[in-house]
Short mmCIF file of C-alpha atoms in Angstrom, two decimals:
data_model
loop_
_atom_site.label_atom_id
_atom_site.label_comp_id
_atom_site.label_asym_id
_atom_site.label_seq_id
_atom_site.Cartn_x
_atom_site.Cartn_y
_atom_site.Cartn_z
CA PRO S 7 63.61 -11.64 -30.84
CA LEU S 8 63.32 -15.40 -30.99
CA ARG S 9 60.05 -16.80 -29.65
CA PRO S 10 60.00 -20.56 -30.01
CA ILE S 11 56.67 -22.23 -30.58
CA VAL S 12 57.07 -25.75 -29.31
CA SER S 13 54.28 -28.19 -29.99
CA SER S 14 53.13 -29.92 -26.84
CA ILE S 15 51.47 -32.81 -28.70
CA GLY S 16 52.62 -36.04 -27.10
CA THR S 17 53.84 -34.41 -23.90
CA ILE S 18 52.72 -35.55 -20.49
CA SER S 19 50.49 -32.49 -20.05
CA TYR S 20 48.96 -32.30 -23.53
CA GLU S 21 45.72 -34.22 -22.90
CA CYS S 22 45.21 -32.40 -19.62
CA ALA S 23 45.73 -28.99 -21.29
CA LYS S 24 43.34 -29.98 -24.07
CA TYR S 25 40.68 -30.99 -21.54
CA LEU S 26 41.15 -27.77 -19.55
CA ALA S 27 40.85 -25.75 -22.76
CA GLU S 28 37.44 -27.33 -23.39
CA VAL S 29 36.33 -26.58 -19.81
CA LEU S 30 37.53 -22.95 -19.90
CA SER S 31 36.67 -21.96 -23.49
CA PRO S 32 33.09 -20.82 -22.65
CA PHE S 33 34.60 -18.01 -20.53
CA VAL S 34 36.42 -16.34 -23.43
CA GLY S 35 34.85 -13.50 -25.40
CA LYS S 36 32.17 -12.44 -22.94
CA THR S 37 33.18 -8.77 -22.97
CA PRO S 38 31.86 -6.05 -25.28
CA HIS S 39 35.45 -5.50 -26.47
CA HIS S 40 36.00 -9.01 -27.81
CA VAL S 41 36.41 -9.52 -31.55
CA GLN S 42 35.59 -13.02 -32.78
CA ASN S 43 37.37 -12.82 -36.16
CA SER S 44 38.11 -10.44 -39.03
CA LEU S 45 34.50 -10.44 -40.26
CA ASP S 46 33.29 -9.51 -36.77
CA PHE S 47 35.84 -6.68 -36.70
CA VAL S 48 34.69 -5.39 -40.11
CA GLU S 49 31.06 -5.37 -38.93
CA SER S 50 32.03 -3.51 -35.75
CA VAL S 51 34.20 -0.91 -37.44
CA ARG S 52 31.68 -0.34 -40.24
CA LYS S 53 29.28 1.24 -37.73
CA VAL S 54 31.87 3.59 -36.27
CA LYS S 55 32.06 7.28 -37.10
CA ILE S 56 35.35 8.97 -36.33
CA LYS S 57 35.06 12.62 -35.44
CA PRO S 58 37.64 15.14 -36.73
CA GLU S 59 39.19 15.41 -33.25
CA GLU S 60 39.60 11.61 -33.01
CA GLU S 61 41.81 9.01 -34.58
CA MET S 62 41.91 5.24 -34.75
CA ARG S 63 44.94 3.59 -33.23
CA SER S 64 46.12 0.02 -33.20
CA TYR S 65 48.22 -1.59 -30.47
CA ASP S 66 49.88 -4.97 -30.25
CA VAL S 67 50.93 -6.74 -27.07
CA THR S 68 54.57 -7.67 -27.48
CA ALA S 69 55.18 -11.39 -26.89
CA LEU S 70 51.76 -11.90 -25.30
CA PHE S 71 52.08 -15.56 -24.35
CA THR S 72 55.44 -15.20 -22.62
CA SER S 73 54.42 -11.88 -21.02
CA VAL S 74 51.33 -13.11 -19.16
CA PRO S 75 52.04 -13.46 -15.43
CA VAL S 76 50.94 -17.05 -14.78
CA ASP S 77 50.11 -16.62 -11.08
CA GLU S 78 47.89 -13.60 -11.78
CA ALA S 79 46.25 -15.41 -14.70
CA LEU S 80 45.50 -18.35 -12.41
CA ARG S 81 43.81 -15.97 -9.94
CA VAL S 82 41.67 -14.57 -12.76
CA VAL S 83 40.67 -18.08 -13.84
CA GLN S 84 39.94 -19.10 -10.23
CA GLY S 85 37.55 -16.14 -9.93
CA ARG S 86 35.75 -17.06 -13.14
CA LEU S 87 35.45 -20.70 -12.09
CA VAL S 88 34.03 -19.87 -8.66
CA ARG S 89 31.37 -17.60 -10.21
CA ASP S 90 30.38 -20.10 -12.93
CA ASN S 91 27.03 -21.79 -12.21
CA THR S 92 27.38 -24.15 -15.18
CA LEU S 93 30.83 -25.57 -14.42
CA CYS S 94 29.41 -28.85 -13.08
CA GLU S 95 27.81 -29.42 -16.52
CA ARG S 96 31.26 -29.39 -18.19
CA THR S 97 33.41 -31.17 -15.61
CA PRO S 98 33.29 -33.03 -12.29
CA LEU S 99 36.41 -31.13 -11.19
CA SER S 100 36.24 -28.37 -8.58
CA PRO S 101 37.62 -24.88 -9.29
CA SER S 102 40.65 -25.60 -7.09
CA ASP S 103 41.31 -28.91 -8.92
CA ILE S 104 41.17 -27.09 -12.27
CA VAL S 105 43.55 -24.37 -11.08
CA ARG S 106 46.02 -26.96 -9.76
CA LEU S 107 45.98 -28.79 -13.10
CA LEU S 108 46.35 -25.49 -14.96
CA GLU S 109 49.34 -24.60 -12.83
CA LEU S 110 50.91 -27.93 -13.73
CA CYS S 111 50.28 -27.38 -17.45
CA LEU S 112 51.54 -23.78 -17.41
CA LYS S 113 54.52 -24.07 -15.09
CA CYS S 114 55.98 -27.38 -16.24
CA THR S 115 56.83 -26.57 -19.84
CA TYR S 116 60.06 -28.32 -20.65
CA PHE S 117 61.54 -28.44 -24.12
CA GLN S 118 64.73 -29.55 -25.81
CA PHE S 119 66.84 -27.38 -28.07
CA GLN S 120 70.16 -28.47 -29.61
CA GLY S 121 70.43 -31.35 -27.16
CA GLU S 122 69.84 -29.21 -24.06
CA PHE S 123 66.70 -29.30 -21.91
CA TYR S 124 65.05 -26.06 -20.82
CA LEU S 125 62.16 -25.03 -18.57
CA GLN S 126 60.05 -22.10 -19.73
CA ILE S 127 60.02 -19.71 -16.78
CA HIS S 128 57.95 -16.80 -18.15
CA GLY S 129 54.35 -16.84 -19.30
CA ALA S 130 52.44 -19.52 -21.14
CA ALA S 131 53.80 -21.86 -23.78
CA MET S 132 52.59 -20.97 -27.28
CA GLY S 133 52.23 -24.66 -28.20
CA SER S 134 49.85 -25.64 -25.41
CA PRO S 135 46.12 -26.02 -26.17
CA VAL S 136 45.15 -24.06 -23.05
CA SER S 137 47.56 -21.12 -23.35
CA HIS S 138 45.53 -18.97 -25.76
CA ILE S 139 42.52 -19.25 -23.44
CA ILE S 140 44.54 -18.30 -20.37
CA CYS S 141 46.07 -15.33 -22.21
CA ASN S 142 42.66 -14.16 -23.42
CA LEU S 143 41.10 -14.42 -19.95
CA TYR S 144 44.01 -12.55 -18.40
CA LEU S 145 43.80 -9.78 -21.02
CA GLU S 146 40.03 -9.48 -20.63
CA ASP S 147 40.49 -8.92 -16.91
CA PHE S 148 43.40 -6.52 -17.47
CA GLU S 149 41.57 -4.45 -20.08
CA GLN S 150 38.40 -4.26 -17.96
CA LYS S 151 40.39 -2.82 -15.05
CA ALA S 152 42.34 -0.48 -17.35
CA LEU S 153 39.24 0.86 -19.10
CA GLN S 154 37.35 1.38 -15.83
CA THR S 155 40.20 3.36 -14.29
CA ALA S 156 41.50 5.22 -17.36
CA GLU S 157 41.67 8.97 -16.95
CA ASN S 158 40.81 9.40 -20.64
CA ALA S 159 39.01 6.22 -21.65
CA PRO S 160 38.86 5.56 -25.39
CA ASN S 161 35.55 6.12 -27.17
CA TRP S 162 35.84 2.71 -28.83
CA TRP S 163 37.92 -0.35 -27.91
CA LYS S 164 38.08 -3.72 -29.66
CA ARG S 165 40.57 -6.54 -29.20
CA TYR S 166 41.40 -9.75 -31.03
CA VAL S 167 43.89 -11.82 -28.99
CA ASP S 168 46.84 -9.38 -28.73
CA ASP S 169 45.74 -6.77 -31.28
CA THR S 170 43.76 -3.81 -29.98
CA HIS S 171 41.99 -1.13 -32.01
CA THR S 172 40.86 2.06 -30.33
CA ILE S 173 39.39 5.43 -31.12
CA LEU S 174 40.93 8.19 -29.05
CA ARG S 175 40.87 11.94 -29.03
CA LYS S 176 43.95 13.15 -30.91
CA ASP S 177 45.03 15.29 -27.95
CA GLN S 178 44.98 12.29 -25.60
#
């Protein structure tokens, strides 16, 4: 399926999205499941022993950016902002101001294709500087809830953006 990546450089929301990305980036990767890059993954997987009754599996979120529910992601971000004791060191904005600006950046993504103007109505725009952070924060919250409530939680779980690697019992 076609997934357009439209650069937002020069748009009315670009500088705002870039600023918000700087404010929010310290939140990303604070879970034990986060993988920083391929070298980090190699170091993590090197220490793993897979038992005969287990297997490693890999999963990919289909169309992550356009699949993230923006309103739920905004609630996740609001919660992180409210609990952050260092926010005032990065910005004079309040959590509610940041969420309002985020909503503007995420819900007002217009683009032109073959002379027609469109509004993106699902998820986050892949070309916005803040979208990857919002998607990561949403997935961190989602995976935390999923792993805590899983009937058969995996023995090992690592994720880099939309790619997840797990070790599960073969019968599960």
